Coordinates of C-alpha atoms in Angstrom, one line a residue:
Chain A
M1 CA 99.7 84.2 95.1
A2 CA 98.0 84.1 98.4
T3 CA 100.1 83.3 101.4
V4 CA 99.0 80.9 104.3
M5 CA 102.0 81.6 106.5
N6 CA 103.5 84.9 107.5
E7 CA 107.1 85.8 108.3
A8 CA 106.7 84.8 112.0
D9 CA 105.2 81.5 111.0
L10 CA 108.0 80.8 108.7
A11 CA 110.6 81.7 111.3
A12 CA 109.0 79.4 113.8
F13 CA 108.9 76.6 111.2
L14 CA 112.7 77.0 110.6
V15 CA 113.4 76.9 114.3
R16 CA 111.3 73.8 114.7
E17 CA 112.4 71.8 111.6
F18 CA 115.8 73.0 110.7
P19 CA 117.5 73.7 114.0
Q20 CA 121.0 73.1 112.5
V21 CA 120.7 76.1 110.1
E22 CA 117.9 78.4 111.3
S23 CA 120.3 80.7 113.1
D24 CA 122.0 81.4 109.7
F25 CA 119.0 83.0 108.2
R26 CA 116.6 85.8 108.8
I27 CA 113.4 86.2 106.9
E28 CA 113.3 89.8 105.8
R29 CA 109.8 89.9 104.2
L30 CA 107.3 88.1 102.0
T31 CA 106.7 89.8 98.7
E32 CA 103.9 89.6 96.1
D33 CA 105.5 86.7 94.2
G34 CA 108.2 85.5 96.6
I35 CA 110.3 86.3 99.6
V36 CA 113.5 88.1 100.8
V37 CA 115.9 86.1 103.0
R38 CA 119.2 87.2 104.7
L39 CA 122.2 85.0 105.2
K40 CA 123.9 86.3 108.4
V41 CA 127.4 85.7 107.3
T42 CA 129.7 84.3 109.9
D43 CA 133.3 82.7 109.7
R44 CA 131.9 79.3 108.9
H45 CA 130.4 80.7 105.6
L46 CA 133.8 82.0 104.5
R47 CA 136.6 80.8 102.2
P48 CA 140.1 82.1 102.1
G49 CA 140.1 85.8 101.2
G50 CA 136.9 86.4 103.1
T51 CA 134.6 85.5 100.3
V52 CA 131.3 83.6 101.0
S53 CA 131.5 79.9 100.0
G54 CA 129.7 78.4 97.1
P55 CA 127.7 75.9 99.3
S56 CA 126.6 78.8 101.6
I57 CA 125.3 80.7 98.5
F58 CA 123.5 77.5 97.3
G59 CA 122.1 77.1 100.7
L60 CA 120.7 80.6 100.8
A61 CA 119.0 80.1 97.4
D62 CA 117.6 76.7 98.4
V63 CA 116.1 78.0 101.7
A64 CA 114.7 81.1 100.1
V65 CA 112.7 79.3 97.3
Y66 CA 111.7 76.6 99.9
L67 CA 110.2 79.3 102.3
A68 CA 108.5 81.1 99.3
I69 CA 106.8 77.8 98.5
L70 CA 105.8 76.9 102.1
A71 CA 104.4 80.4 102.6
R72 CA 101.9 79.5 99.9
I73 CA 101.1 75.8 100.5
G74 CA 101.7 75.6 104.3
P75 CA 104.0 73.8 106.6
V76 CA 102.7 70.3 106.1
A77 CA 104.3 69.6 102.8
L78 CA 107.6 67.7 102.5
A79 CA 108.8 69.5 99.4
V80 CA 112.3 68.3 98.3
T81 CA 114.8 70.0 96.0
T82 CA 115.1 68.1 92.7
N83 CA 117.3 70.5 90.8
G84 CA 119.4 73.5 91.6
G85 CA 121.6 75.7 89.4
V86 CA 123.7 78.7 90.4
D87 CA 125.6 81.2 88.3
F88 CA 128.4 82.9 90.4
L89 CA 128.7 86.4 89.1
R90 CA 130.9 88.5 91.4
K91 CA 132.9 88.3 94.6
P92 CA 130.7 89.2 97.6
V93 CA 131.6 92.3 99.6
A94 CA 133.8 91.2 102.6
G95 CA 132.0 91.4 105.9
A96 CA 128.5 92.0 104.4
D97 CA 125.5 89.7 104.8
L98 CA 123.9 88.3 101.7
I99 CA 120.4 89.1 100.7
G100 CA 118.5 86.6 98.6
T101 CA 115.4 87.8 96.6
A102 CA 113.4 84.8 95.5
R103 CA 110.4 84.8 93.1
L104 CA 108.1 81.9 92.4
L105 CA 107.7 81.2 88.7
K106 CA 105.6 78.1 89.0
L107 CA 103.7 76.5 91.9
G108 CA 102.2 73.4 90.3
R109 CA 100.6 70.3 91.7
V110 CA 103.8 68.2 91.6
L111 CA 106.6 70.8 90.8
A112 CA 107.4 74.3 92.0
V113 CA 110.2 76.5 90.4
G114 CA 111.7 79.7 91.6
D115 CA 114.7 81.8 91.0
V116 CA 116.8 84.0 93.3
L117 CA 119.1 87.0 92.9
I118 CA 121.7 87.2 95.7
R119 CA 123.4 90.5 96.6
S120 CA 125.8 91.6 99.2
D121 CA 123.7 93.7 101.6
G122 CA 123.5 97.3 100.3
Q123 CA 124.8 96.6 96.8
E124 CA 122.9 96.7 93.6
E125 CA 124.9 94.3 91.4
P126 CA 124.2 90.6 92.0
V127 CA 126.7 88.2 93.5
A128 CA 124.8 85.2 92.1
R129 CA 121.8 84.0 90.4
A130 CA 120.1 80.7 91.1
S131 CA 117.1 78.6 90.1
M132 CA 115.6 75.8 92.2
T133 CA 113.0 73.1 91.5
Y134 CA 111.1 71.4 94.2
S135 CA 109.0 68.2 94.0
I136 CA 105.8 68.6 96.0
P137 CA 104.4 65.4 97.5
P138 CA 100.8 64.5 96.8
R139 CA 98.3 66.3 99.3
R140 CA 96.0 64.1 101.2
Chain B
M1 CA 145.5 64.1 81.2
A2 CA 148.7 64.2 83.0
T3 CA 148.7 65.1 86.6
V4 CA 151.2 67.4 88.4
M5 CA 149.9 66.8 91.9
N6 CA 149.2 63.5 93.6
E7 CA 146.7 62.6 96.2
A8 CA 149.1 63.6 99.1
D9 CA 149.8 67.0 97.4
L10 CA 146.1 67.7 97.1
A11 CA 145.4 66.7 100.7
A12 CA 148.2 69.0 101.8
F13 CA 146.8 71.8 99.6
L14 CA 143.4 71.4 101.2
V15 CA 144.7 71.6 104.7
R16 CA 146.7 74.7 103.9
E17 CA 144.2 76.6 101.9
F18 CA 140.8 75.4 103.0
P19 CA 141.2 74.7 106.8
Q20 CA 137.5 75.3 107.4
V21 CA 136.4 72.4 105.3
E22 CA 139.4 70.1 104.8
S23 CA 138.4 67.7 107.6
D24 CA 135.1 67.1 105.7
F25 CA 136.8 65.4 102.8
R26 CA 139.1 62.6 102.0
I27 CA 140.8 62.2 98.6
E28 CA 140.2 58.5 97.7
R29 CA 142.2 58.5 94.4
L30 CA 143.0 60.3 91.1
T31 CA 141.6 58.6 88.1
E32 CA 142.5 58.7 84.4
D33 CA 140.1 61.6 83.8
G34 CA 139.2 62.9 87.2
I35 CA 139.2 62.1 90.9
V36 CA 137.2 60.3 93.6
V37 CA 136.5 62.3 96.8
R38 CA 134.7 61.2 100.0
L39 CA 132.5 63.4 102.1
K40 CA 132.9 62.2 105.7
V41 CA 129.3 62.7 106.7
T42 CA 128.8 64.1 110.3
D43 CA 125.8 65.7 112.1
R44 CA 126.5 69.1 110.6
H45 CA 125.9 67.8 107.0
L46 CA 122.5 66.4 108.0
R47 CA 118.9 67.6 107.6
P48 CA 115.9 66.4 109.6
G49 CA 115.4 62.7 108.9
G50 CA 119.1 62.0 108.6
T51 CA 119.5 63.0 105.0
V52 CA 122.6 64.8 103.8
S53 CA 121.8 68.5 103.0
G54 CA 121.7 70.0 99.5
P55 CA 124.6 72.5 100.2
S56 CA 126.8 69.6 101.5
I57 CA 126.2 67.7 98.3
F58 CA 126.9 70.9 96.3
G59 CA 130.1 71.3 98.3
L60 CA 131.3 67.8 97.6
A61 CA 130.7 68.3 93.9
D62 CA 132.5 71.6 93.9
V63 CA 135.5 70.3 95.8
A64 CA 135.8 67.2 93.6
V65 CA 136.0 69.1 90.3
Y66 CA 138.2 71.7 91.8
L67 CA 140.7 69.1 92.9
A68 CA 140.5 67.3 89.6
I69 CA 141.5 70.6 87.9
L70 CA 144.3 71.4 90.3
A71 CA 145.8 68.0 90.0
R72 CA 146.4 68.8 86.3
I73 CA 147.4 72.5 86.5
G74 CA 149.0 72.8 89.8
P75 CA 148.3 74.6 93.1
V76 CA 149.1 78.1 91.9
A77 CA 145.9 78.7 90.0
L78 CA 143.1 80.7 91.6
A79 CA 140.2 78.9 89.8
V80 CA 136.8 80.1 90.8
T81 CA 133.5 78.3 90.3
T82 CA 131.3 80.2 87.8
N83 CA 128.4 77.8 87.4
G84 CA 127.2 74.8 89.3
G85 CA 124.1 72.6 88.7
V86 CA 122.9 69.7 90.7
D87 CA 120.2 67.1 90.0
F88 CA 119.1 65.5 93.3
L89 CA 118.1 61.9 92.4
R90 CA 117.6 59.8 95.5
K91 CA 117.7 60.1 99.3
P92 CA 121.1 59.2 100.6
V93 CA 121.5 56.2 102.8
A94 CA 121.5 57.2 106.5
G95 CA 124.8 57.0 108.2
A96 CA 126.7 56.4 105.1
D97 CA 129.5 58.7 103.6
L98 CA 129.0 60.2 100.2
I99 CA 131.5 59.3 97.4
G100 CA 131.8 61.8 94.6
T101 CA 133.3 60.5 91.3
A102 CA 134.4 63.5 89.1
R103 CA 135.6 63.5 85.5
L104 CA 137.0 66.5 83.7
L105 CA 135.3 67.1 80.4
K106 CA 137.2 70.2 79.4
L107 CA 140.4 71.8 80.6
G108 CA 140.8 74.9 78.5
R109 CA 142.8 78.0 78.7
V110 CA 140.1 80.0 80.4
L111 CA 137.3 77.5 81.4
A112 CA 137.3 74.0 82.9
V113 CA 134.2 71.9 83.1
G114 CA 133.6 68.7 85.0
D115 CA 130.7 66.5 86.1
V116 CA 130.3 64.4 89.2
L117 CA 128.2 61.4 90.2
I118 CA 127.6 61.2 93.9
R119 CA 126.7 57.9 95.6
S120 CA 126.1 56.7 99.2
D121 CA 129.2 54.6 100.1
G122 CA 128.6 51.1 98.9
Q123 CA 125.7 51.8 96.7
E124 CA 125.4 51.7 93.0
E125 CA 122.6 54.1 92.3
P126 CA 123.5 57.8 92.3
V127 CA 122.2 60.2 94.9
A128 CA 123.0 63.2 92.8
R129 CA 124.5 64.4 89.6
A130 CA 126.3 67.7 89.3
S131 CA 128.2 69.7 86.7
M132 CA 130.7 72.5 87.6
T133 CA 132.4 75.1 85.5
Y134 CA 135.5 77.0 86.7
S135 CA 137.1 80.1 85.4
I136 CA 140.9 79.7 85.2
P137 CA 142.9 82.9 85.7
P138 CA 145.6 83.9 83.1
R139 CA 148.8 82.0 83.7
R140 CA 151.9 84.2 84.0
Chain C
M1 CA 116.7 48.5 83.3
A2 CA 114.6 46.3 81.2
T3 CA 113.4 47.8 77.9
V4 CA 109.8 47.4 76.5
M5 CA 110.6 49.0 73.1
N6 CA 113.5 48.2 70.8
E7 CA 115.3 50.3 68.3
A8 CA 112.8 49.7 65.6
D9 CA 109.9 50.4 67.9
L10 CA 111.4 53.7 68.9
A11 CA 112.1 54.7 65.2
A12 CA 108.5 53.9 64.3
F13 CA 107.4 56.0 67.3
L14 CA 109.4 59.0 66.1
V15 CA 108.0 58.8 62.6
R16 CA 104.5 58.6 63.9
E17 CA 104.6 61.2 66.7
F18 CA 107.4 63.6 65.6
P19 CA 107.2 63.8 61.8
Q20 CA 108.8 67.3 61.9
V21 CA 112.1 66.1 63.3
E22 CA 112.3 62.4 62.9
S23 CA 114.4 62.6 59.7
D24 CA 117.1 64.5 61.7
F25 CA 117.8 61.5 64.0
R26 CA 118.9 57.9 63.8
I27 CA 118.7 55.6 66.8
E28 CA 122.1 53.9 66.8
R29 CA 121.5 51.4 69.6
L30 CA 120.0 50.9 73.1
T31 CA 122.5 50.4 75.8
E32 CA 122.4 48.9 79.3
D33 CA 121.5 52.2 80.9
G34 CA 120.6 54.4 78.0
I35 CA 120.7 54.9 74.3
V36 CA 122.9 56.2 71.5
V37 CA 121.3 58.6 69.0
R38 CA 122.8 60.3 65.9
L39 CA 121.9 63.8 64.7
K40 CA 122.3 63.7 60.9
V41 CA 123.7 67.1 60.5
T42 CA 122.5 69.1 57.5
D43 CA 122.6 72.8 56.6
R44 CA 119.7 73.7 58.7
H45 CA 121.6 72.7 61.9
L46 CA 124.5 74.9 61.1
R47 CA 125.6 78.4 62.1
P48 CA 128.1 80.6 60.3
G49 CA 131.5 78.9 60.2
G50 CA 129.9 75.5 59.8
T51 CA 129.4 74.8 63.5
V52 CA 126.3 73.0 64.7
S53 CA 123.9 75.4 66.4
G54 CA 123.1 75.3 70.2
P55 CA 119.4 74.6 69.7
S56 CA 120.4 71.6 67.5
I57 CA 122.6 70.2 70.2
F58 CA 119.9 70.9 72.8
G59 CA 117.5 69.0 70.6
L60 CA 119.7 66.0 70.2
A61 CA 120.1 65.7 74.0
D62 CA 116.4 66.2 74.6
V63 CA 115.5 63.4 72.1
A64 CA 118.1 61.0 73.3
V65 CA 116.9 61.1 77.0
Y66 CA 113.3 61.1 75.9
L67 CA 113.9 57.9 73.8
A68 CA 115.9 56.3 76.7
I69 CA 112.9 56.8 79.0
L70 CA 110.3 55.6 76.4
A71 CA 112.3 52.5 75.7
R72 CA 111.8 51.5 79.4
I73 CA 108.2 52.8 80.0
G74 CA 106.6 52.4 76.6
P75 CA 105.1 54.8 74.1
V76 CA 101.9 55.6 75.9
A77 CA 103.5 58.1 78.3
L78 CA 103.3 61.8 77.7
A79 CA 106.6 62.7 79.3
V80 CA 107.4 66.4 79.1
T81 CA 110.9 68.1 79.6
T82 CA 110.9 70.2 82.8
N83 CA 114.6 71.2 82.9
G84 CA 117.4 71.0 80.5
G85 CA 121.0 72.2 81.0
V86 CA 123.8 72.1 78.5
D87 CA 127.6 72.8 78.8
F88 CA 129.1 73.6 75.4
L89 CA 132.7 72.4 75.5
R90 CA 134.3 72.4 72.0
K91 CA 133.5 73.4 68.5
P92 CA 132.1 70.4 66.6
V93 CA 134.0 69.0 63.7
A94 CA 132.8 70.5 60.4
G95 CA 130.8 68.2 58.2
A96 CA 130.5 65.4 60.9
D97 CA 127.3 64.1 62.4
L98 CA 126.9 64.4 66.2
I99 CA 126.5 61.3 68.4
G100 CA 124.6 61.6 71.7
T101 CA 125.3 58.9 74.3
A102 CA 122.5 59.1 77.0
R103 CA 122.3 57.4 80.3
L104 CA 119.3 57.3 82.6
L105 CA 120.2 58.2 86.1
K106 CA 116.7 58.0 87.6
L107 CA 113.5 56.6 86.4
G108 CA 111.0 57.5 89.1
R109 CA 107.3 57.5 89.4
V110 CA 107.0 61.2 88.6
L111 CA 110.5 62.3 87.5
A112 CA 113.1 60.9 85.1
V113 CA 116.6 62.3 84.8
G114 CA 119.3 61.5 82.3
D115 CA 122.6 63.0 81.1
V116 CA 124.2 62.9 77.6
L117 CA 127.7 63.3 76.2
I118 CA 127.7 64.6 72.6
R119 CA 130.6 64.0 70.3
S120 CA 131.4 64.6 66.7
D121 CA 131.3 61.4 64.9
G122 CA 134.6 59.5 65.3
Q123 CA 136.0 61.9 67.9
E124 CA 136.7 61.1 71.6
E125 CA 136.5 64.5 73.2
P126 CA 133.0 65.7 73.9
V127 CA 131.4 68.7 72.1
A128 CA 128.8 69.2 74.8
R129 CA 127.3 67.7 78.0
A130 CA 123.7 67.9 78.9
S131 CA 121.3 66.8 81.5
M132 CA 117.6 66.6 81.1
T133 CA 114.6 66.1 83.5
Y134 CA 111.2 64.8 82.4
S135 CA 108.0 64.8 84.2
I136 CA 106.2 61.5 83.8
P137 CA 102.3 61.7 83.9
P138 CA 100.4 59.4 86.2
R139 CA 99.8 56.0 84.8
R140 CA 96.4 54.7 84.8
Chain D
M1 CA 124.7 99.7 80.7
A2 CA 125.3 102.0 77.8
T3 CA 124.4 100.5 74.4
V4 CA 126.5 100.8 71.3
M5 CA 124.1 99.2 68.8
N6 CA 120.3 100.1 68.6
E7 CA 117.5 97.8 67.5
A8 CA 118.1 98.5 63.8
D9 CA 121.7 97.7 64.1
L10 CA 121.0 94.4 65.8
A11 CA 118.4 93.4 63.2
A12 CA 120.9 94.2 60.4
F13 CA 123.5 92.1 62.2
L14 CA 121.2 89.2 62.4
V15 CA 120.3 89.4 58.7
R16 CA 124.0 89.6 57.8
E17 CA 125.4 86.9 60.2
F18 CA 122.5 84.6 61.0
P19 CA 120.6 84.3 57.7
Q20 CA 119.3 80.8 58.6
V21 CA 117.4 82.1 61.6
E22 CA 117.0 85.8 61.4
S23 CA 113.4 85.6 60.0
D24 CA 112.3 83.7 63.1
F25 CA 113.0 86.7 65.4
R26 CA 112.0 90.2 65.8
I27 CA 113.8 92.6 68.2
E28 CA 111.0 94.3 70.1
R29 CA 113.1 96.8 72.1
L30 CA 116.3 97.3 74.1
T31 CA 115.7 97.8 77.8
E32 CA 117.7 99.5 80.6
D33 CA 119.4 96.1 81.4
G34 CA 118.6 93.8 78.5
I35 CA 116.3 93.4 75.5
V36 CA 112.9 92.0 74.5
V37 CA 112.9 89.5 71.5
R38 CA 109.9 87.9 69.8
L39 CA 110.0 84.4 68.3
K40 CA 107.6 84.5 65.4
V41 CA 106.2 81.0 65.8
T42 CA 105.5 79.0 62.7
D43 CA 104.9 75.3 62.0
R44 CA 108.5 74.4 62.1
H45 CA 108.7 75.4 65.8
L46 CA 105.9 73.2 66.8
R47 CA 105.5 69.8 68.4
P48 CA 102.5 67.5 68.3
G49 CA 99.6 69.3 70.0
G50 CA 100.7 72.6 68.8
T51 CA 103.2 73.3 71.6
V52 CA 106.5 75.2 70.8
S53 CA 109.5 72.7 70.8
G54 CA 112.1 72.9 73.5
P55 CA 114.9 73.6 71.1
S56 CA 112.9 76.6 69.7
I57 CA 112.5 78.0 73.2
F58 CA 116.2 77.4 73.9
G59 CA 117.0 79.2 70.7
L60 CA 115.0 82.2 71.6
A61 CA 116.8 82.5 75.0
D62 CA 120.2 82.1 73.4
V63 CA 119.5 84.8 70.8
A64 CA 118.0 87.2 73.3
V65 CA 121.0 87.1 75.6
Y66 CA 123.4 87.2 72.7
L67 CA 121.8 90.3 71.3
A68 CA 121.7 91.9 74.8
I69 CA 125.5 91.4 75.0
L70 CA 126.2 92.6 71.5
A71 CA 124.1 95.8 72.0
R72 CA 126.6 96.7 74.7
I73 CA 129.9 95.5 73.3
G74 CA 129.4 95.8 69.5
P75 CA 129.2 93.5 66.6
V76 CA 132.9 92.6 66.4
A77 CA 132.9 90.2 69.3
L78 CA 132.6 86.4 68.6
A79 CA 130.9 85.5 71.8
V80 CA 130.0 81.8 72.2
T81 CA 127.6 80.2 74.5
T82 CA 129.3 78.1 77.1
N83 CA 126.3 77.1 79.3
G84 CA 122.6 77.3 79.0
G85 CA 119.9 76.1 81.3
V86 CA 116.1 76.1 80.8
D87 CA 113.2 75.5 83.1
F88 CA 110.1 74.6 81.2
L89 CA 107.2 75.9 83.3
R90 CA 103.9 75.8 81.3
K91 CA 102.5 74.8 77.9
P92 CA 102.7 77.8 75.5
V93 CA 99.4 79.1 74.3
A94 CA 98.6 77.6 70.9
G95 CA 99.0 80.0 67.9
A96 CA 100.8 82.7 69.9
D97 CA 104.3 84.1 69.4
L98 CA 106.8 83.8 72.3
I99 CA 108.2 86.9 73.9
G100 CA 111.6 86.6 75.6
T101 CA 112.6 89.3 78.1
A102 CA 116.4 89.1 78.8
R103 CA 118.4 90.9 81.4
L104 CA 122.1 91.0 81.7
L105 CA 123.4 90.0 85.1
K106 CA 127.1 90.3 84.4
L107 CA 129.1 91.7 81.5
G108 CA 132.7 90.9 82.4
R109 CA 135.9 90.8 80.6
V110 CA 135.7 87.1 79.7
L111 CA 132.2 86.0 80.7
A112 CA 128.8 87.4 80.3
V113 CA 125.6 86.0 82.0
G114 CA 122.0 86.8 81.4
D115 CA 118.6 85.2 82.2
V116 CA 115.4 85.3 80.2
L117 CA 111.7 85.0 81.1
I118 CA 109.7 83.6 78.1
R119 CA 106.0 84.2 77.8
S120 CA 103.3 83.5 75.3
D121 CA 102.4 86.9 73.7
G122 CA 99.8 88.6 75.8
Q123 CA 100.1 86.3 78.8
E124 CA 101.5 87.2 82.2
E125 CA 102.7 83.7 83.5
P126 CA 106.0 82.5 82.0
V127 CA 106.3 79.6 79.8
A128 CA 109.9 79.1 80.5
R129 CA 112.9 80.6 82.4
A130 CA 116.5 80.3 81.0
S131 CA 120.0 81.4 81.9
M132 CA 122.8 81.7 79.4
T133 CA 126.5 82.2 79.8
Y134 CA 128.7 83.5 77.0
S135 CA 132.5 83.4 76.7
I136 CA 133.8 86.7 75.3
P137 CA 136.9 86.6 73.2
P138 CA 139.9 88.9 74.1
R139 CA 139.4 92.3 72.6
R140 CA 142.2 93.6 70.5

């Protein structure tokens, strides 16, 4: 799928539109069918025992699929999440960032769907798997 | 299902074990089959336009089912979320807290499942629906 | 939500449009916010040990939410399922029909969402919980 | 993950334990991290318009992850599905079989999780995406 925004465009978009959370994330790279996004884990993402919280993992998956979509349709769209599902598979490695690898499975006129594998930085086995559906508003 | 912790016990548990997030939540009341939990919405839960973020809604659902389980099995258990799914249905009302009404559907030996309806405080129509599965460690 | 089709209308619709499966189901009654549908369990729904198969349970949930939507928007719409999730909670009672109780949580312009509790006929505790999302085509 | 059953073992297991459905499926091949299974589409899998039914797609995903697990833990285990989620992405090609490509994401002591991409035979773009969780009984 052809992209209309590159990594720098997406990063600037996050700074402008999501100032509350943009410092949490770093866009690693666009891929053929998706994107790789890093969650820069800090204390506020942690639960007792040093594990990354469920909502933080959900947030990484949500942002990754959102950016994968915007990279293909541009920043004007007001896509909203309509469904999100996460399987939590393993305890994340303490002190490591999380890397979300998203792929777009459908980019339709009204719905877009992607899934995400989330790993602790440097590990092979996934910490979580997520799928996200977005509703795409009519284009004018 | 009989409870072994009351609202005050659960609140004290949150303060002790989840200091990062306990101020976000207020336990409204235990119910016959579940619990009602309030997310005290503040700026850090918001997205542009004043809507509550997806991860905040996920977090409310997660905490509500978790507390509904602990109220029945006690604070010793290290239950972990294994699966969570959310349908986002409507935009929350700006400036209103969110109220999560959870019911336990299964409280088994190794798995517990609950679902949650989330509404803006004072509204009838739900903002989101969620289901959560927890793995319950072996009891000694 | 006001209905535009009653139980007999919906049954006739099933016979006409879904001849392969209509004999599996009986519409028990429309409710304030949804519908109750029975799966008439026969050998072809069973797995070894006499339990009802996962796909049969999925099918009951899918049909129930579909009919709950059609009852409110009429038979012309070509709604299609875009997402379905099922939590399997307990083994169904051998030899008993399954009763699906669906409620509509959202009936929007482009998406409709409902959830379903499925019980063995005569039992209180649910066998499964499901949620289903439908995409509704533009009305002309 | 090392396998303890090969394709012929799995096919024989299906014939023996799931006589109701075994003729629907053909095991194409075990892969490094999962399995490829074909749904041999016949009239009973179809809906009006020639599209494959939702329950049939759910059934393919369920069987594929189930067999991917059994190939690694052997035929004695009575694994049961505890959660299944499907995103329906595109209309299947009329008259074509469906090919489910499953990968195991976790094979734990009590839970196993896999996901599946389902395509019409010969097509690149997926018809559906599914994830399935199984509860694995204690081994003796």
